[in-house]
Amino acid sequence: MSLLSASLLIQVSYLLTAFLFIMGLKRMSSPVTARSGIVWAGAGMVVATLVTFLYPGLTNYPLIMIAIAIGSAIAWISARRVAMTDIPQMIALYNGMGGGAAAAIAAVELYRGEPLGMVVGSLAVIGGLIGAVSFSGSLIAFGKLQGLIKKSYRFRGQQIFNLLILAAALADGGMIVTGAHPGAGVVTALFSLALILGVTMTVPIGGADMPVVISLYNALTGLAVAFEGFVLGNAAMIIAGTVVGSAGTLLTQLMAKAMNRSLGNVLFSGFGDTGGVAASGTLTGSMKPIEAADVGVMMAFAQKVIVVPGYGMAVAQAQHKVWELCQLLIDRGVNVRFAIHPVAGRMPGHMNVLLAEAGVPYDLIADLDEINAEFETADVALIIGANDVVNPVARTDKSSPIYGMPILNADKAKNVIVIKRGQGAGFSGIENALFYLDNTRMLYGDGQAAASQLIQAVKAA
Amino acid sequence: MTGIVALYIFMLAAFTGYEVIAKVPVILHTPLMSGSNFVHGIVLVGAMVALGEAHTNLEKTIGFVGVLLAAGNAVGGYAVTERMLEMFKASGARQAGAKRGGH
């Protein structure tokens, strides 16, 4: 094939890839078509990858194929084996790999030392910087969610320290762009500083805020890919990277909003794992226990039951039992709905995935805005593994760290049943006023065991 | 590709990304983040070119790592997204879902 027709074929194929990516993402934004969306996007990736082998002047074919084989194999096996509860950290991991790849492209271009010109040089440097930050930052995020890094390290002046590193990296980048022949040392310094920055930016952020951070790094990786696309003159990279950059930025904002946090707050304050110090002297009454048999009767003869699942349910692997219970109720004619708070699970939408895994159809699952008015007509609100998201102090107590966070109005139901392991406070360490209400009963025990007991109780009722 | 054309592409793609995501329900946030994570796996084609044009051992090493990471991004991103979306079913498919869910 002549050089001309090869590059034309490549250009047309990249155009097709961009089309497939955008259509794929579009389809992924509705539950009905979501499944086919990823297949469309996947087809685009295959087309782009295959056609790139025809790139004029390409060498090192064996190396390319070995690298693709190793990277694909590791990722495929890990992605197939991971439990659904651990999905967020896997997204962080794969995202970090993409950022690292963008940084690697920049590094190859910059180490080569050929003058790139002011604009292209700047884009290579900034893309490399962002990619490297996303790489090391995402790895830290992965480590935190995976439980490899347990503490959040903070020291005085940390933000100033980060700013200084960023300034140094930018100054170093400026030297690379303006210097006639940037030495290898300057290039190495750029990437070292960027990698350090990603680490120091991410270690102070607590586990609860990590999803927002992962989403931010996802957007940043997209941007880095787009910049390196400019450097290589590759339209597919520019389009796909930019689409992800802007979509990811919007998604980050939506997530932060769902958690009632601003992005600045997430990055610079560090509420995510402190808490635990909230004053709670104002709660009156006591927690009133109840037996599973009584709850079973109550639910079996209810007209409407709303289940409020939290991450605790997923940790206890109770979602299958809970769905079994709900099916029994549905067969008895009870109207059962699942109410999902935006931050139930580890990130917005995560709980939907976990319920879907158990076989719960998505049209039984309602989000906060849809369902909040319905609690008043519900006979039973069954809270399982959720805590802060149903805490009424978010509406009333201005001194509480969760004040202002939108909550599920479970307290408005006629009866509230809370399945809980023990009497401790929630993830944030804040006492839950819901547990002390007159219409609340506590069913103590492991989520899975409690759900099994309830199944027996409903069958007996 | 001239600079100004590249800027046009950049601008239009940015609007496209925003519009595609703007009305997405919360239930799909996690799969969509994972899906967009897959899409930037397109960095693979850039990494392939970078390695394919590498001459020195340093360039080859970095390029190799780049292709390896990019392939991981693309393949891992696809696999987890597909696994998640595979599970989304409406009530019509309840029986099939229930069978799997019961165990």
XYZ file of C-alpha atoms in Angstrom:
564
model
C 0.000 0.000 0.000
C 1.349 3.394 -0.871
C 2.117 5.873 1.862
C -0.671 8.175 0.747
C -3.454 5.615 0.799
C -2.194 4.228 4.133
C -2.421 7.606 5.812
C -5.810 8.272 4.228
C -7.066 4.952 5.553
C -5.724 5.862 8.986
C -7.418 9.273 8.954
C -10.772 7.844 7.872
C -10.537 5.076 10.469
C -9.781 7.581 13.236
C -12.832 9.548 12.148
C -14.907 6.392 12.444
C -13.382 5.741 15.868
C -14.308 9.234 17.084
C -17.868 8.677 15.864
C -18.100 5.304 17.624
C -16.717 6.741 20.878
C -19.212 9.593 20.971
C -22.152 7.360 20.047
C -20.967 4.849 22.630
C -20.832 7.442 25.398
C -24.220 8.763 24.342
C -25.732 5.297 24.583
C -24.037 4.735 27.934
C -25.985 7.653 29.396
C -29.286 5.749 29.396
C -29.799 2.449 31.243
C -31.723 0.961 28.324
C -28.925 1.327 25.780
C -25.915 1.413 28.134
C -24.800 -2.141 27.451
C -24.512 -1.583 23.716
C -22.723 1.737 24.304
C -19.548 0.136 25.608
C -19.584 -2.324 22.708
C -19.743 0.554 20.201
C -16.865 2.302 21.932
C -14.939 -0.948 22.093
C -15.327 -1.448 18.356
C -13.911 2.050 17.850
C -10.866 1.168 19.930
C -10.203 -2.010 17.955
C -10.443 -0.146 14.626
C -8.051 2.586 15.803
C -5.526 0.129 17.219
C -5.418 -2.121 14.161
C -5.108 0.709 11.669
C -2.273 2.302 13.649
C -0.080 -0.675 12.720
C -0.146 0.734 9.155
C 1.314 4.051 10.352
C 4.019 5.079 7.847
C 7.560 4.674 9.125
C 6.618 2.650 12.171
C 9.277 0.278 13.524
C 9.731 -1.846 16.666
C 6.687 -3.990 15.820
C 7.707 -6.878 18.111
C 8.130 -4.527 21.064
C 4.730 -2.950 20.395
C 2.997 -6.298 20.246
C 4.697 -7.646 23.358
C 3.784 -4.505 25.325
C 0.160 -4.691 24.176
C -0.009 -8.378 25.047
C 1.398 -7.912 28.556
C -0.659 -4.815 29.372
C -3.872 -6.338 28.026
C -3.403 -9.640 29.813
C -2.754 -8.050 33.203
C -5.690 -5.679 32.856
C -8.107 -8.291 31.503
C -7.408 -10.786 34.272
C -7.570 -8.201 37.049
C -10.777 -6.687 35.649
C -12.480 -10.072 35.411
C -11.503 -11.135 38.897
C -12.230 -7.990 40.873
C -15.305 -7.966 43.119
C -17.978 -5.416 42.283
C -17.421 -3.682 45.617
C -13.850 -2.922 44.501
C -14.741 -1.375 41.137
C -13.896 2.219 42.153
C -10.244 1.479 42.840
C -9.922 -0.474 39.593
C -11.184 2.555 37.692
C -8.511 4.566 39.500
C -5.865 2.037 38.539
C -6.726 1.885 34.828
C -7.084 5.645 34.736
C -3.627 6.037 36.243
C -2.241 3.744 33.548
C -3.724 6.019 30.862
C -2.170 9.057 32.504
C 1.163 7.268 32.680
C 0.924 6.419 28.979
C 0.264 10.069 28.088
C 3.271 11.059 30.187
C 5.358 8.398 28.448
C 4.483 9.834 25.012
C 5.565 13.262 26.219
C 8.756 11.797 27.683
C 9.707 10.078 24.417
C 9.158 13.317 22.487
C 11.050 15.459 24.996
C 14.001 13.098 25.569
C 14.469 12.948 21.800
C 15.541 16.572 22.135
C 14.436 17.698 18.694
C 13.027 21.235 18.783
C 9.236 20.994 18.857
C 8.476 24.671 18.614
C 6.842 26.858 21.212
C 3.202 25.698 20.934
C 3.757 21.981 20.428
C 6.551 21.979 23.016
C 4.306 23.631 25.601
C 1.501 21.164 24.920
C 3.907 18.236 25.231
C 5.198 19.572 28.552
C 1.762 20.376 30.019
C 0.245 17.111 28.788
C 3.163 15.187 30.258
C 2.880 17.061 33.537
C -0.861 16.398 33.850
C -0.451 12.778 32.797
C 2.267 12.123 35.362
C 0.243 13.790 38.160
C -2.771 11.691 37.168
C -0.578 8.563 37.145
C 0.895 8.871 40.626
C -2.259 10.444 42.085
C -4.457 7.638 40.772
C -2.090 5.022 42.164
C -2.367 6.641 45.605
C -6.172 6.723 45.233
C -6.078 3.027 44.324
C -3.884 2.280 47.346
C -6.239 4.116 49.662
C -9.424 2.434 48.488
C -7.709 -0.948 48.379
C -6.677 -0.430 51.999
C -2.941 -0.459 51.212
C -2.584 3.110 52.467
C -4.573 3.539 55.629
C -3.607 6.983 56.891
C -4.103 10.427 55.426
C -0.819 12.237 55.796
C -1.014 15.947 56.448
C 1.465 18.528 57.579
C 1.394 22.256 58.056
C 1.846 24.241 54.890
C 1.116 21.235 52.711
C -0.774 23.289 50.139
C 2.031 25.810 49.908
C 4.446 22.914 49.518
C 2.311 21.559 46.645
C 2.145 24.987 45.031
C 5.939 25.245 45.219
C 6.351 21.874 43.515
C 3.895 22.917 40.810
C 5.751 26.206 40.322
C 9.069 24.366 40.086
C 7.617 21.927 37.544
C 6.232 24.765 35.443
C 9.529 26.663 35.584
C 11.344 23.512 34.562
C 8.838 23.035 31.727
C 9.479 26.605 30.625
C 13.200 25.814 30.387
C 12.433 22.790 28.217
C 10.205 24.769 25.864
C 12.468 27.793 25.479
C 15.819 25.987 25.635
C 17.408 25.233 22.280
C 18.600 21.780 23.358
C 16.950 20.713 26.604
C 19.226 18.280 28.418
C 17.942 14.951 29.636
C 18.337 16.175 33.226
C 15.761 18.928 32.808
C 13.271 16.497 31.310
C 13.826 13.987 34.114
C 13.314 16.755 36.666
C 9.971 17.673 35.085
C 8.548 14.171 35.369
C 9.989 13.598 38.845
C 8.370 16.786 40.135
C 5.043 15.875 38.500
C 5.062 12.388 40.017
C 5.822 13.817 43.466
C 3.032 16.370 43.054
C 0.481 13.670 42.283
C 1.445 11.890 45.504
C 1.471 14.930 47.776
C -1.821 16.193 46.326
C -3.614 12.915 46.957
C -2.307 11.589 50.288
C -4.145 14.166 52.435
C -7.546 13.340 50.915
C -9.737 10.948 52.880
C -11.333 7.772 51.590
C -14.878 9.163 51.465
C -13.851 11.883 49.030
C -11.767 9.590 46.850
C -14.453 9.018 44.162
C -14.505 12.723 43.364
C -10.723 12.701 43.138
C -10.712 9.658 40.861
C -13.257 11.358 38.620
C -11.074 14.476 38.530
C -7.996 12.461 37.566
C -10.111 10.760 34.905
C -10.864 14.159 33.383
C -7.205 15.181 33.705
C -6.011 12.054 31.927
C -8.431 12.860 29.104
C -6.936 16.322 28.845
C -3.390 14.968 28.883
C -4.304 12.543 26.072
C -5.785 15.416 24.048
C -2.618 17.506 24.495
C -0.376 14.655 23.429
C -2.769 14.194 20.496
C -1.905 17.743 19.416
C 1.790 16.918 19.697
C 1.450 13.831 17.505
C -1.098 15.428 15.162
C -3.509 12.621 16.017
C -7.163 13.662 15.643
C -8.579 10.552 17.344
C -6.596 11.337 20.501
C -7.586 15.006 20.437
C -11.290 14.253 20.074
C -11.503 11.327 22.495
C -9.268 13.017 25.068
C -11.180 16.285 24.939
C -14.577 14.593 25.126
C -13.427 12.719 28.227
C -11.852 15.877 29.626
C -15.061 17.874 29.458
C -17.414 14.999 30.268
C -15.181 14.033 33.185
C -15.126 17.583 34.506
C -18.920 17.716 34.446
C -19.161 14.289 36.057
C -16.757 15.408 38.796
C -18.949 18.416 39.516
C -22.105 16.275 39.581
C -20.467 13.883 42.036
C -19.206 16.644 44.294
C -22.670 18.188 44.247
C -24.319 14.872 45.069
C -22.030 14.651 48.095
C -22.776 18.239 49.047
C -19.109 19.152 48.682
C -17.398 21.643 46.464
C -14.399 20.484 44.501
C -12.154 22.967 46.303
C -13.430 21.606 49.580
C -12.565 18.055 48.562
C -9.074 18.935 47.385
C -8.065 21.292 50.136
C -9.978 20.603 53.337
C -9.802 16.935 54.266
C -13.183 16.197 55.892
C -13.200 12.835 54.173
C -11.829 10.816 57.028
C -11.645 13.027 60.073
C -15.111 13.590 61.544
C -15.696 11.557 64.652
C -15.576 14.659 66.788
C -19.107 15.925 66.183
C -20.851 16.972 69.355
C -23.928 14.868 69.971
C -25.255 15.710 73.389
C -28.650 16.750 72.096
C -30.032 13.311 71.227
C -32.824 12.173 73.508
C -34.553 8.853 73.861
C -32.984 5.455 73.364
C -32.448 2.895 70.661
C -35.253 0.350 70.808
C -34.411 -3.195 69.656
C -36.830 -5.470 67.777
C -36.890 -9.160 66.844
C -36.678 -10.374 63.245
C -39.985 -12.270 63.572
C -41.839 -9.046 64.366
C -40.218 -7.220 61.458
C -41.164 -10.098 59.151
C -44.836 -9.806 60.099
C -44.733 -6.034 59.794
C -43.312 -6.183 56.265
C -45.412 -9.114 55.090
C -48.601 -7.199 55.813
C -47.355 -3.810 54.662
C -48.567 -2.126 51.492
C -45.386 -0.318 50.740
C -41.817 -1.015 51.814
C -38.858 1.161 50.899
C -35.420 -0.385 51.277
C -32.521 1.994 51.901
C -29.272 0.130 51.232
C -25.843 1.446 52.151
C -22.273 0.357 51.658
C -22.546 -1.741 54.830
C -24.957 -4.024 52.983
C -22.425 -4.584 50.216
C -19.612 -5.228 52.683
C -21.756 -7.875 54.363
C -22.520 -9.287 50.861
C -26.180 -9.114 51.862
C -27.590 -7.743 48.594
C -28.551 -11.177 47.283
C -30.436 -12.052 50.480
C -32.092 -8.639 50.559
C -33.322 -9.095 46.994
C -34.597 -12.578 47.868
C -36.509 -11.012 50.745
C -37.930 -8.317 48.482
C -39.062 -10.866 45.922
C -41.009 -12.697 48.648
C -42.672 -9.417 49.545
C -43.406 -8.559 45.913
C -45.007 -11.966 45.441
C -47.251 -11.183 48.395
C -48.346 -7.990 46.677
C -46.227 -5.554 48.670
C -45.011 -2.507 46.762
C -41.218 -2.604 47.205
C -38.823 0.125 46.103
C -35.134 0.695 46.654
C -34.087 4.215 47.582
C -30.534 5.089 46.616
C -28.737 8.081 47.986
C -26.237 9.543 45.514
C -23.342 8.620 47.775
C -24.568 5.198 48.823
C -21.678 2.879 48.061
C -18.266 4.213 47.288
C -19.254 6.572 44.481
C -22.441 7.844 42.881
C -24.088 4.981 41.058
C -21.966 2.312 42.740
C -24.893 0.985 44.789
C -26.956 0.616 41.613
C -24.208 -1.583 40.219
C -24.126 -3.696 43.378
C -27.923 -4.132 43.348
C -27.871 -4.904 39.644
C -25.300 -7.602 40.387
C -27.798 -9.191 42.768
C -30.432 -9.116 40.014
C -32.532 -6.155 41.170
C -34.197 -4.606 38.082
C -33.265 -0.967 37.717
C -36.848 0.254 37.508
C -37.407 -0.716 41.146
C -34.516 1.532 42.102
C -35.286 5.178 42.713
C -32.922 8.025 43.429
C -33.339 10.661 46.079
C -35.475 13.164 44.164
C -37.856 10.503 42.901
C -38.512 8.764 46.175
C -38.260 11.295 48.945
C -41.935 12.275 48.784
C -42.944 8.612 48.965
C -41.554 7.881 52.428
C -44.614 9.510 54.025
C -46.854 6.846 52.488
C -44.502 3.938 53.229
C -45.400 1.491 55.961
C -41.830 0.358 56.481
C -38.473 1.912 55.651
C -35.849 -0.811 55.919
C -32.409 0.704 56.459
C -29.620 -1.744 55.844
C -26.014 -0.684 56.107
C -26.834 2.987 55.548
C -26.276 5.625 58.178
C -25.301 9.220 57.418
C -27.545 9.388 54.343
C -30.660 8.982 56.503
C -29.519 11.111 59.435
C -32.095 13.861 60.038
C -29.525 16.120 61.740
C -28.427 17.018 58.208
C -31.678 18.988 58.020
C -31.641 20.537 61.479
C -28.258 20.734 63.185
C -26.142 23.542 61.793
C -23.106 22.447 63.792
C -23.042 19.002 62.204
C -20.450 18.336 59.476
C -23.169 16.822 57.305
C -25.537 19.784 57.746
C -27.074 20.691 54.386
C -26.403 17.339 52.767
C -29.580 16.123 51.044
C -30.805 13.005 52.857
C -33.388 10.309 52.283
C -36.465 11.102 54.391
C -36.631 7.634 55.918
C -37.719 9.164 59.231
C -41.067 10.098 57.623
C -42.065 6.443 57.162
C -44.601 4.945 59.564
C -42.076 2.394 60.785
C -38.324 2.551 60.417
C -36.328 -0.642 60.796
C -32.568 -0.293 61.012
C -30.423 -3.361 60.475
C -27.150 -2.649 62.163
C -24.202 -4.620 63.425
C -23.819 -2.763 66.715
C -24.505 0.536 68.383
C -21.559 2.504 66.942
C -21.662 5.667 64.863
C -21.420 5.781 61.046
C -18.582 6.175 58.568
C -18.211 9.834 59.439
C -18.436 9.156 63.166
C -21.597 11.221 63.546
C -24.385 10.046 65.870
C -27.578 9.262 63.963
C -30.721 10.918 65.354
C -32.884 8.573 63.272
C -32.006 5.651 65.541
C -33.527 7.419 68.533
C -36.904 8.279 67.001
C -40.137 6.839 68.399
C -41.001 5.085 65.134
C -37.567 3.474 64.781
C -36.664 -0.049 65.828
C -33.171 -1.536 65.684
C -32.588 -5.047 64.361
C -29.066 -5.864 65.502
C -26.905 -8.285 63.588
C -24.839 -8.920 60.500
C -26.634 -7.752 57.345
C -26.624 -11.124 55.669
C -27.763 -13.045 58.755
C -30.475 -10.501 59.511
C -31.782 -10.686 55.945
C -31.896 -14.491 56.171
C -33.869 -14.271 59.405
C -36.278 -11.850 57.776
C -36.780 -14.224 54.851
C -37.766 -16.982 57.294
C -39.995 -14.587 59.207
C -41.832 -13.432 56.071
C -42.286 -17.020 54.908
C -43.759 -17.872 58.307
C -46.061 -14.881 58.376
C -3.277 19.591 10.694
C -2.969 23.308 11.216
C -3.145 24.798 14.692
C -6.417 26.570 14.137
C -8.134 23.431 12.842
C -6.873 21.567 15.895
C -8.370 24.300 18.083
C -11.729 23.938 16.326
C -11.648 20.196 16.945
C -10.749 20.826 20.587
C -13.621 23.262 21.085
C -16.270 21.154 19.358
C -15.167 18.008 21.167
C -15.357 19.815 24.510
C -18.982 20.830 23.844
C -19.789 17.325 22.664
C -18.443 15.755 25.840
C -20.436 18.171 27.959
C -23.682 17.622 26.065
C -23.396 13.858 26.011
C -23.083 13.685 29.784
C -25.310 16.591 30.801
C -28.527 14.654 31.429
C -27.187 11.389 32.732
C -29.041 9.883 35.732
C -27.081 9.288 38.943
C -27.532 5.532 38.590
C -25.141 5.572 35.654
C -22.428 7.799 37.123
C -20.105 4.969 38.006
C -20.466 3.042 34.720
C -20.135 6.262 32.749
C -16.995 7.283 34.582
C -15.634 3.850 33.859
C -16.726 4.149 30.216
C -15.048 7.511 29.739
C -12.000 6.041 31.462
C -11.999 3.424 28.710
C -12.339 6.041 25.961
C -9.135 7.830 26.922
C -7.466 4.475 26.441
C -7.150 5.767 22.850
C -3.809 7.011 24.182
C -2.741 3.535 23.049
C -2.486 4.649 19.421
C -0.251 7.561 20.448
C 1.908 5.304 22.575
C 2.229 2.863 19.660
C 3.451 5.679 17.419
C 5.852 6.913 20.111
C 7.363 3.438 20.537
C 7.294 2.818 16.784
C 9.367 5.927 16.176
C 11.747 5.393 19.125
C 15.469 4.998 18.363
C 17.556 5.097 21.519
C 17.211 2.494 24.243
C 15.840 5.124 26.620
C 13.108 6.083 24.142
C 12.308 2.432 23.490
C 12.061 1.654 27.203
C 9.749 4.565 27.928
C 7.717 3.831 24.805
C 7.381 0.188 25.810
C 6.113 1.154 29.266
C 3.757 3.649 27.626
C 2.218 1.067 25.286
C 1.918 -1.428 28.144
C 0.144 1.101 30.389
C -2.102 2.323 27.565
C -3.152 -1.223 26.658
C -3.965 -1.780 30.334
C -6.081 1.369 30.359
C -8.037 0.345 27.275
C -8.540 -3.330 28.073
C -9.145 -2.911 31.815
C -11.484 0.012 31.217
C -13.488 -1.995 28.721
C -13.695 -5.104 30.861
C -14.928 -3.442 34.063
C -17.402 -1.217 32.210
C -18.831 -4.129 30.294
C -19.110 -6.194 33.468
C -21.054 -3.436 35.176
C -23.398 -2.636 32.310
C -24.103 -6.289 31.665
C -25.915 -6.368 34.984
C -28.385 -3.567 34.311
C -31.726 -5.149 33.602
C -35.340 -3.988 33.631
C -38.163 -5.872 35.369
C -38.892 -7.796 32.195
C -35.632 -9.632 32.655
C -36.308 -10.207 36.316
C -36.572 -13.973 36.206
C -33.160 -14.378 34.663
C -31.687 -11.906 37.125
C -33.414 -13.524 40.073
C -31.995 -16.904 39.211
C -28.484 -15.560 39.368
C -29.260 -13.435 42.394
C -30.625 -16.237 44.516
C -27.277 -17.896 45.065
